[in-house]
């Protein structure tokens, strides 16, 4: 069944949005927009408040209606960790990864919002990308979006959102030489952070 999906990126200088129309065969871009974040002032000194003001103006201008929304977690509040576990069984990974996360962060696991993605399997070991944010920061974002009538289906760190573009068939580069996996990179130069994702043969 066709759906309309809204993707949001709340940046320090601008709020970006893309509207996708999905279908059984894939998706098409139905619209894209950018709204500048107003400068700090007495009325809105808080960055999130100014980002929401830009988002409000953008949505009022475009009058988009979406079945679901996906949003990146703004700012540099997400810590990324590389974790290697000496096995490949998904059940064991799920049972073990929380202990690895807890040992890597400077606060209690109960205060964290976190998730992981398998990156590669090599020599019987599994390499994971783990993203961690403070639960209170995520809750604050969700409450602010709810006040605007937005209930996102997912809130993602920016890095996995970029990495999803490296999935086979999404980015079409030059064909690789025989026996060599194509190497692709995405570079995002932002106001507060720079992200780079490198993939070879579909693996991050």
mmCIF file of N, CA and C in Angstrom, residues 98-176:
data_model
loop_
_atom_site.group_PDB
_atom_site.id
_atom_site.type_symbol
_atom_site.label_atom_id
_atom_site.label_comp_id
_atom_site.label_asym_id
_atom_site.label_seq_id
_atom_site.Cartn_x
_atom_site.Cartn_y
_atom_site.Cartn_z
ATOM 1 N N UNK A 98 24.164 -4.975 25.620
ATOM 2 C CA UNK A 98 23.853 -3.990 26.662
ATOM 3 C C UNK A 98 25.005 -3.846 27.659
ATOM 4 N N UNK A 99 25.672 -4.954 27.987
ATOM 5 C CA UNK A 99 26.801 -4.885 28.920
ATOM 6 C C UNK A 99 27.961 -4.102 28.308
ATOM 7 N N UNK A 100 28.161 -4.256 26.993
ATOM 8 C CA UNK A 100 29.215 -3.520 26.308
ATOM 9 C C UNK A 100 28.905 -2.025 26.285
ATOM 10 N N UNK A 101 27.633 -1.688 26.059
ATOM 11 C CA UNK A 101 27.230 -0.282 26.043
ATOM 12 C C UNK A 101 27.415 0.338 27.416
ATOM 13 N N UNK A 102 26.986 -0.384 28.458
ATOM 14 C CA UNK A 102 27.070 0.149 29.824
ATOM 15 C C UNK A 102 28.514 0.442 30.226
ATOM 16 N N UNK A 103 29.458 -0.395 29.775
ATOM 17 C CA UNK A 103 30.857 -0.188 30.131
ATOM 18 C C UNK A 103 31.493 0.955 29.341
ATOM 19 N N UNK A 104 30.828 1.417 28.277
ATOM 20 C CA UNK A 104 31.420 2.435 27.409
ATOM 21 C C UNK A 104 30.900 3.850 27.669
ATOM 22 N N UNK A 105 29.846 3.989 28.490
ATOM 23 C CA UNK A 105 29.245 5.306 28.690
ATOM 24 C C UNK A 105 29.480 5.790 30.126
ATOM 25 N N UNK A 106 29.541 7.117 30.321
ATOM 26 C CA UNK A 106 29.846 7.661 31.656
ATOM 27 C C UNK A 106 28.611 7.909 32.517
ATOM 28 N N UNK A 107 27.501 7.272 32.196
ATOM 29 C CA UNK A 107 26.295 7.403 33.020
ATOM 30 C C UNK A 107 25.550 6.075 32.984
ATOM 31 N N UNK A 108 24.512 5.950 33.820
ATOM 32 C CA UNK A 108 23.789 4.690 33.939
ATOM 33 C C UNK A 108 23.074 4.342 32.641
ATOM 34 N N UNK A 109 22.994 3.047 32.360
ATOM 35 C CA UNK A 109 22.328 2.589 31.149
ATOM 36 C C UNK A 109 20.856 2.983 31.142
ATOM 37 N N UNK A 110 20.243 3.054 32.340
ATOM 38 C CA UNK A 110 18.820 3.437 32.419
ATOM 39 C C UNK A 110 18.589 4.865 31.925
ATOM 40 N N UNK A 111 19.640 5.688 31.948
ATOM 41 C CA UNK A 111 19.516 7.077 31.502
ATOM 42 C C UNK A 111 19.844 7.233 30.029
ATOM 43 N N UNK A 112 20.068 6.124 29.342
ATOM 44 C CA UNK A 112 20.489 6.177 27.944
ATOM 45 C C UNK A 112 19.391 5.667 27.017
ATOM 46 N N UNK A 113 19.315 6.272 25.855
ATOM 47 C CA UNK A 113 18.546 5.737 24.736
ATOM 48 C C UNK A 113 19.577 5.255 23.726
ATOM 49 N N UNK A 114 19.525 3.990 23.355
ATOM 50 C CA UNK A 114 20.576 3.452 22.502
ATOM 51 C C UNK A 114 20.040 2.358 21.594
ATOM 52 N N UNK A 115 20.790 2.117 20.541
ATOM 53 C CA UNK A 115 20.453 1.047 19.618
ATOM 54 C C UNK A 115 21.730 0.670 18.868
ATOM 55 N N UNK A 116 21.662 -0.409 18.128
ATOM 56 C CA UNK A 116 22.866 -0.859 17.426
ATOM 57 C C UNK A 116 22.503 -1.408 16.053
ATOM 58 N N UNK A 117 23.515 -1.445 15.186
ATOM 59 C CA UNK A 117 23.385 -2.048 13.868
ATOM 60 C C UNK A 117 24.588 -2.931 13.604
ATOM 61 N N UNK A 118 24.372 -4.159 13.122
ATOM 62 C CA UNK A 118 25.519 -4.961 12.683
ATOM 63 C C UNK A 118 26.176 -4.285 11.474
ATOM 64 N N UNK A 119 27.500 -4.243 11.487
ATOM 65 C CA UNK A 119 28.237 -3.618 10.390
ATOM 66 C C UNK A 119 28.869 -4.670 9.502
ATOM 67 N N UNK A 120 29.514 -5.667 10.113
ATOM 68 C CA UNK A 120 30.184 -6.687 9.325
ATOM 69 C C UNK A 120 30.409 -7.921 10.184
ATOM 70 N N UNK A 121 30.589 -9.051 9.514
ATOM 71 C CA UNK A 121 30.959 -10.305 10.172
ATOM 72 C C UNK A 121 32.291 -10.744 9.589
ATOM 73 N N UNK A 122 33.296 -10.880 10.455
ATOM 74 C CA UNK A 122 34.630 -11.268 10.009
ATOM 75 C C UNK A 122 35.219 -12.298 10.970
ATOM 76 N N UNK A 123 35.638 -13.425 10.421
ATOM 77 C CA UNK A 123 36.317 -14.438 11.229
ATOM 78 C C UNK A 123 35.515 -14.928 12.414
ATOM 79 N N UNK A 124 34.197 -15.066 12.270
ATOM 80 C CA UNK A 124 33.353 -15.534 13.365
ATOM 81 C C UNK A 124 33.004 -14.485 14.393
ATOM 82 N N UNK A 125 33.404 -13.227 14.157
ATOM 83 C CA UNK A 125 33.076 -12.122 15.067
ATOM 84 C C UNK A 125 32.144 -11.141 14.360
ATOM 85 N N UNK A 126 31.341 -10.438 15.148
ATOM 86 C CA UNK A 126 30.398 -9.462 14.618
ATOM 87 C C UNK A 126 30.803 -8.066 15.048
ATOM 88 N N UNK A 127 30.923 -7.173 14.088
ATOM 89 C CA UNK A 127 31.225 -5.772 14.373
ATOM 90 C C UNK A 127 29.910 -4.985 14.374
ATOM 91 N N UNK A 128 29.723 -4.198 15.420
ATOM 92 C CA UNK A 128 28.488 -3.437 15.601
ATOM 93 C C UNK A 128 28.785 -1.945 15.644
ATOM 94 N N UNK A 129 27.845 -1.162 15.110
ATOM 95 C CA UNK A 129 27.837 0.282 15.347
ATOM 96 C C UNK A 129 26.779 0.534 16.404
ATOM 97 N N UNK A 130 27.166 1.224 17.478
ATOM 98 C CA UNK A 130 26.238 1.504 18.584
ATOM 99 C C UNK A 130 26.106 3.006 18.748
ATOM 100 N N UNK A 131 24.876 3.492 18.745
ATOM 101 C CA UNK A 131 24.601 4.910 18.980
ATOM 102 C C UNK A 131 23.931 5.094 20.330
ATOM 103 N N UNK A 132 24.417 6.064 21.111
ATOM 104 C CA UNK A 132 23.901 6.304 22.459
ATOM 105 C C UNK A 132 23.608 7.787 22.638
ATOM 106 N N UNK A 133 22.452 8.096 23.204
ATOM 107 C CA UNK A 133 22.090 9.471 23.553
ATOM 108 C C UNK A 133 21.459 9.459 24.939
ATOM 109 N N UNK A 134 21.447 10.605 25.568
ATOM 110 C CA UNK A 134 20.765 10.692 26.864
ATOM 111 C C UNK A 134 19.253 10.619 26.648
ATOM 112 N N UNK A 135 18.613 9.795 27.449
ATOM 113 C CA UNK A 135 17.167 9.597 27.304
ATOM 114 C C UNK A 135 16.397 10.910 27.489
ATOM 115 N N UNK A 136 16.879 11.783 28.386
ATOM 116 C CA UNK A 136 16.180 13.039 28.634
ATOM 117 C C UNK A 136 16.206 13.948 27.402
ATOM 118 N N UNK A 137 17.306 13.894 26.621
ATOM 119 C CA UNK A 137 17.373 14.711 25.409
ATOM 120 C C UNK A 137 16.395 14.206 24.352
ATOM 121 N N UNK A 138 16.306 12.876 24.215
ATOM 122 C CA UNK A 138 15.354 12.298 23.269
ATOM 123 C C UNK A 138 13.923 12.619 23.686
ATOM 124 N N UNK A 139 13.629 12.498 24.982
ATOM 125 C CA UNK A 139 12.282 12.793 25.478
ATOM 126 C C UNK A 139 11.922 14.256 25.231
ATOM 127 N N UNK A 140 12.886 15.144 25.428
ATOM 128 C CA UNK A 140 12.632 16.573 25.191
ATOM 129 C C UNK A 140 12.292 16.830 23.724
ATOM 130 N N UNK A 141 13.020 16.171 22.817
ATOM 131 C CA UNK A 141 12.730 16.327 21.389
ATOM 132 C C UNK A 141 11.347 15.804 21.052
ATOM 133 N N UNK A 142 10.990 14.627 21.567
ATOM 134 C CA UNK A 142 9.685 14.043 21.269
ATOM 135 C C UNK A 142 8.552 14.910 21.807
ATOM 136 N N UNK A 143 8.740 15.479 22.998
ATOM 137 C CA UNK A 143 7.710 16.355 23.568
ATOM 138 C C UNK A 143 7.548 17.618 22.720
ATOM 139 N N UNK A 144 8.679 18.167 22.250
ATOM 140 C CA UNK A 144 8.619 19.373 21.423
ATOM 141 C C UNK A 144 7.941 19.093 20.090
ATOM 142 N N UNK A 145 8.245 17.947 19.487
ATOM 143 C CA UNK A 145 7.608 17.594 18.221
ATOM 144 C C UNK A 145 6.119 17.310 18.415
ATOM 145 N N UNK A 146 5.763 16.675 19.537
ATOM 146 C CA UNK A 146 4.349 16.390 19.805
ATOM 147 C C UNK A 146 3.543 17.674 19.905
ATOM 148 N N UNK A 147 4.165 18.735 20.448
ATOM 149 C CA UNK A 147 3.477 20.026 20.541
ATOM 150 C C UNK A 147 3.183 20.604 19.155
ATOM 151 N N UNK A 148 3.938 20.146 18.141
ATOM 152 C CA UNK A 148 3.717 20.583 16.763
ATOM 153 C C UNK A 148 2.851 19.599 15.988
ATOM 154 N N UNK A 149 2.328 18.589 16.691
ATOM 155 C CA UNK A 149 1.479 17.597 16.036
ATOM 156 C C UNK A 149 2.251 16.538 15.276
ATOM 157 N N UNK A 150 3.527 16.336 15.630
ATOM 158 C CA UNK A 150 4.368 15.368 14.929
ATOM 159 C C UNK A 150 4.743 14.246 15.894
ATOM 160 N N UNK A 151 4.457 13.013 15.499
ATOM 161 C CA UNK A 151 4.799 11.837 16.287
ATOM 162 C C UNK A 151 5.670 10.938 15.413
ATOM 163 N N UNK A 152 6.997 11.114 15.452
ATOM 164 C CA UNK A 152 7.857 10.383 14.521
ATOM 165 C C UNK A 152 7.838 8.882 14.743
ATOM 166 N N UNK A 153 7.834 8.156 13.644
ATOM 167 C CA UNK A 153 7.915 6.701 13.719
ATOM 168 C C UNK A 153 9.283 6.277 14.224
ATOM 169 N N UNK A 154 10.311 7.039 13.875
ATOM 170 C CA UNK A 154 11.673 6.722 14.305
ATOM 171 C C UNK A 154 12.459 8.009 14.456
ATOM 172 N N UNK A 155 13.364 8.030 15.454
ATOM 173 C CA UNK A 155 14.329 9.115 15.630
ATOM 174 C C UNK A 155 15.710 8.482 15.508
ATOM 175 N N UNK A 156 16.476 8.942 14.532
ATOM 176 C CA UNK A 156 17.734 8.283 14.189
ATOM 177 C C UNK A 156 18.928 9.189 14.423
ATOM 178 N N UNK A 157 20.054 8.628 14.841
ATOM 179 C CA UNK A 157 21.299 9.393 14.734
ATOM 180 C C UNK A 157 21.591 9.656 13.263
ATOM 181 N N UNK A 158 22.327 10.720 12.993
ATOM 182 C CA UNK A 158 22.577 11.089 11.597
ATOM 183 C C UNK A 158 23.424 10.052 10.867
ATOM 184 N N UNK A 159 24.378 9.426 11.555
ATOM 185 C CA UNK A 159 25.295 8.510 10.877
ATOM 186 C C UNK A 159 24.580 7.321 10.221
ATOM 187 N N UNK A 160 23.696 6.586 10.926
ATOM 188 C CA UNK A 160 22.995 5.486 10.248
ATOM 189 C C UNK A 160 22.082 5.973 9.119
ATOM 190 N N UNK A 161 21.537 7.184 9.269
ATOM 191 C CA UNK A 161 20.713 7.721 8.191
ATOM 192 C C UNK A 161 21.544 7.894 6.925
ATOM 193 N N UNK A 162 22.772 8.386 7.079
ATOM 194 C CA UNK A 162 23.669 8.494 5.925
ATOM 195 C C UNK A 162 24.068 7.113 5.417
ATOM 196 N N UNK A 163 24.368 6.213 6.344
ATOM 197 C CA UNK A 163 24.822 4.881 5.950
ATOM 198 C C UNK A 163 23.763 4.144 5.150
ATOM 199 N N UNK A 164 22.488 4.426 5.402
ATOM 200 C CA UNK A 164 21.427 3.744 4.657
ATOM 201 C C UNK A 164 21.502 4.055 3.172
ATOM 202 N N UNK A 165 22.115 5.190 2.823
ATOM 203 C CA UNK A 165 22.264 5.532 1.412
ATOM 204 C C UNK A 165 23.274 4.636 0.712
ATOM 205 N N UNK A 166 24.089 3.913 1.479
ATOM 206 C CA UNK A 166 25.080 3.026 0.894
ATOM 207 C C UNK A 166 24.510 1.648 0.603
ATOM 208 N N UNK A 167 23.224 1.450 0.860
ATOM 209 C CA UNK A 167 22.608 0.160 0.553
ATOM 210 C C UNK A 167 22.705 -0.105 -0.940
ATOM 211 N N UNK A 168 22.853 -1.369 -1.347
ATOM 212 C CA UNK A 168 22.989 -1.676 -2.765
ATOM 213 C C UNK A 168 21.832 -1.115 -3.581
ATOM 214 N N UNK A 169 22.160 -0.437 -4.681
ATOM 215 C CA UNK A 169 21.148 0.080 -5.585
ATOM 216 C C UNK A 169 20.715 1.489 -5.300
ATOM 217 N N UNK A 170 21.055 2.032 -4.118
ATOM 218 C CA UNK A 170 20.644 3.393 -3.801
ATOM 219 C C UNK A 170 21.593 4.398 -4.446
ATOM 220 N N UNK A 171 22.882 4.170 -4.261
ATOM 221 C CA UNK A 171 23.886 4.998 -4.932
ATOM 222 C C UNK A 171 24.532 4.159 -6.030
ATOM 223 N N UNK A 172 24.463 4.641 -7.250
ATOM 224 C CA UNK A 172 25.036 3.893 -8.362
ATOM 225 C C UNK A 172 26.333 4.559 -8.789
ATOM 226 N N UNK A 173 27.436 3.879 -8.515
ATOM 227 C CA UNK A 173 28.734 4.405 -8.913
ATOM 228 C C UNK A 173 29.259 3.686 -10.137
ATOM 229 N N UNK A 174 30.487 3.963 -10.474
ATOM 230 C CA UNK A 174 31.111 3.278 -11.596
ATOM 231 C C UNK A 174 31.273 1.806 -11.269
ATOM 232 N N UNK A 175 31.108 0.929 -12.259
ATOM 233 C CA UNK A 175 31.263 -0.506 -11.982
ATOM 234 C C UNK A 175 32.663 -0.828 -11.488
ATOM 235 N N UNK A 176 32.744 -1.720 -10.512
ATOM 236 C CA UNK A 176 34.031 -2.086 -9.939
ATOM 237 C C UNK A 176 34.748 -3.086 -10.831
#
